[in-house]
PDB file of C-alpha atoms in Angstrom:
ATOM      1  CA  GLU A   1       0.191   8.758 -13.654  1.00 76.00           C
ATOM      2  CA  TYR A   2      -1.929  11.238 -11.732  1.00 79.00           C
ATOM      3  CA  TYR A   3      -2.507  14.971 -11.788  1.00 83.00           C
ATOM      4  CA  ILE A   4      -2.967  17.056  -8.640  1.00 82.00           C
ATOM      5  CA  GLU A   5      -5.073  20.165  -9.127  1.00 85.00           C
ATOM      6  CA  PRO A   6      -3.815  23.426  -7.609  1.00 87.00           C
ATOM      7  CA  GLU A   7      -5.397  24.069  -4.196  1.00 89.00           C
ATOM      8  CA  GLU A   8      -6.510  20.415  -3.991  1.00 88.00           C
ATOM      9  CA  ASN A   9      -6.580  18.981  -0.465  1.00 88.00           C
ATOM     10  CA  LEU A  10      -4.160  16.095  -0.001  1.00 88.00           C
ATOM     11  CA  PHE A  11      -3.620  13.437   2.633  1.00 87.00           C
ATOM     12  CA  VAL A  12       0.062  12.536   3.074  1.00 85.00           C
ATOM     13  CA  ILE A  13       1.509   9.606   5.027  1.00 84.00           C
ATOM     14  CA  GLY A  14       5.269   9.392   5.364  1.00 86.00           C
ATOM     15  CA  THR A  15       8.243  10.054   7.603  1.00 88.00           C
ATOM     16  CA  ALA A  16       8.779  13.626   8.782  1.00 86.00           C
ATOM     17  CA  SER A  17      12.333  14.952   8.925  1.00 86.00           C
ATOM     18  CA  ASN A  18      14.191  18.242   8.942  1.00 87.00           C
ATOM     19  CA  ASP A  19      15.366  19.689   5.649  1.00 86.00           C
ATOM     20  CA  PRO A  20      19.185  19.375   5.643  1.00 87.00           C
ATOM     21  CA  LYS A  21      19.437  22.632   3.669  1.00 89.00           C
ATOM     22  CA  ASP A  22      17.076  24.709   5.832  1.00 88.00           C
ATOM     23  CA  ALA A  23      16.421  23.925   9.503  1.00 83.00           C
ATOM     24  CA  ASN A  24      13.141  25.883   9.381  1.00 87.00           C
ATOM     25  CA  LYS A  25      11.650  23.534   6.785  1.00 89.00           C
ATOM     26  CA  HIS A  26      10.391  19.993   7.166  1.00 86.00           C
ATOM     27  CA  LEU A  27      10.137  17.160   4.687  1.00 84.00           C
ATOM     28  CA  ILE A  28       7.655  14.310   4.376  1.00 84.00           C
ATOM     29  CA  LYS A  29       9.423  11.425   2.662  1.00 83.00           C
ATOM     30  CA  LYS A  30       9.867   7.683   2.440  1.00 85.00           C
ATOM     31  CA  GLY A  31      11.699   6.740   5.620  1.00 83.00           C
ATOM     32  CA  GLU A  32      14.762   4.573   5.989  1.00 84.00           C
ATOM     33  CA  LEU A  33      13.096   2.238   8.496  1.00 85.00           C
ATOM     34  CA  GLU A  34       9.475   2.888   7.501  1.00 84.00           C
ATOM     35  CA  PRO A  35       9.002   2.673   3.722  1.00 84.00           C
ATOM     36  CA  THR A  36       5.390   3.896   3.685  1.00 84.00           C
ATOM     37  CA  PHE A  37       4.896   7.009   1.568  1.00 86.00           C
ATOM     38  CA  ILE A  38       1.418   7.851   0.278  1.00 87.00           C
ATOM     39  CA  ILE A  39       0.029  11.000  -1.296  1.00 86.00           C
ATOM     40  CA  SER A  40      -3.716  10.853  -1.867  1.00 87.00           C
ATOM     41  CA  ASP A  41      -6.576  13.169  -2.740  1.00 87.00           C
ATOM     42  CA  LYS A  42      -8.852  10.875  -0.717  1.00 87.00           C
ATOM     43  CA  GLY A  43      -9.600  11.675   2.898  1.00 87.00           C
ATOM     44  CA  GLU A  44      -8.053   9.644   5.716  1.00 87.00           C
ATOM     45  CA  THR A  45     -11.162   7.502   6.283  1.00 91.00           C
ATOM     46  CA  GLU A  46     -11.634   6.746   2.582  1.00 92.00           C
ATOM     47  CA  LEU A  47      -7.920   5.959   2.131  1.00 88.00           C
ATOM     48  CA  VAL A  48      -7.797   3.613   5.137  1.00 89.00           C
ATOM     49  CA  HIS A  49     -10.975   1.847   3.919  1.00 94.00           C
ATOM     50  CA  SER A  50      -9.470   1.428   0.448  1.00 91.00           C
ATOM     51  CA  LEU A  51      -6.187   0.065   1.847  1.00 89.00           C
ATOM     52  CA  LYS A  52      -8.057  -2.396   4.102  1.00 95.00           C
ATOM     53  CA  LYS A  53     -10.138  -3.611   1.154  1.00 96.00           C
ATOM     54  CA  ASP A  54      -7.028  -4.074  -1.013  1.00 95.00           C
ATOM     55  CA  THR A  55      -5.257  -5.936   1.797  1.00 96.00           C
ATOM     56  CA  LEU A  56      -8.226  -8.274   2.249  1.00 97.00           C
ATOM     57  CA  ILE A  57      -8.344  -8.995  -1.499  1.00 97.00           C
ATOM     58  CA  TYR A  58      -4.587  -9.725  -1.637  1.00 97.00           C
ATOM     59  CA  PHE A  59      -4.849 -11.957   1.438  1.00 97.00           C
ATOM     60  CA  ALA A  60      -7.784 -13.892  -0.070  1.00 98.00           C
ATOM     61  CA  PHE A  61      -5.935 -14.474  -3.352  1.00 98.00           C
ATOM     62  CA  GLY A  62      -2.802 -15.502  -1.436  1.00 97.00           C
ATOM     63  CA  ALA A  63      -4.798 -18.056   0.559  1.00 98.00           C
ATOM     64  CA  LEU A  64      -6.437 -19.345  -2.625  1.00 98.00           C
ATOM     65  CA  PHE A  65      -3.069 -19.793  -4.363  1.00 98.00           C
ATOM     66  CA  LEU A  66      -1.672 -21.518  -1.258  1.00 98.00           C
ATOM     67  CA  ILE A  67      -4.557 -24.021  -1.217  1.00 97.00           C
ATOM     68  CA  VAL A  68      -4.269 -24.677  -4.963  1.00 97.00           C
ATOM     69  CA  GLY A  69      -0.506 -25.164  -4.581  1.00 97.00           C
ATOM     70  CA  ILE A  70      -0.961 -27.657  -1.756  1.00 96.00           C
ATOM     71  CA  ILE A  71      -3.572 -29.609  -3.754  1.00 95.00           C
ATOM     72  CA  MET A  72      -1.315 -29.659  -6.830  1.00 94.00           C
ATOM     73  CA  SER A  73       1.601 -30.871  -4.701  1.00 95.00           C
ATOM     74  CA  LEU A  74      -0.506 -33.630  -3.185  1.00 94.00           C
ATOM     75  CA  PHE A  75      -1.623 -34.703  -6.683  1.00 93.00           C
ATOM     76  CA  SER A  76       1.937 -34.736  -8.016  1.00 92.00           C
ATOM     77  CA  LEU A  77       3.094 -36.828  -5.022  1.00 91.00           C
ATOM     78  CA  GLY A  78       0.253 -39.268  -5.603  1.00 89.00           C
ATOM     79  CA  ILE A  79      -1.185 -38.726  -2.165  1.00 90.00           C
ATOM     80  CA  ILE A  80      -4.611 -37.759  -3.506  1.00 88.00           C
ATOM     81  CA  GLY A  81      -6.522 -38.476  -6.718  1.00 80.00           C
ATOM     82  CA  GLY A  82      -4.039 -40.848  -8.191  1.00 63.00           C
ATOM     83  CA  GLY A  83      -3.816 -44.476  -8.536  1.00 57.00           C
TER      84      GLY A  83
END
């Protein structure tokens, strides 16, 4: 849970659309075809850097789990380390 201070600058990424109730207003929302919706008090550069870092960490852990899974499978099939 987060709190946004009044007058705080925000960076918003989402899908822009017209308000169905008022044609003079626009909405930023989660899109039907593009599910990205982010509200952040970080600037664009800081947010992109943070997202890149998180993506790299998730990718590294995914690769690690893939390698461990392959090794475990090879052990259970008796291809390596068995006898």
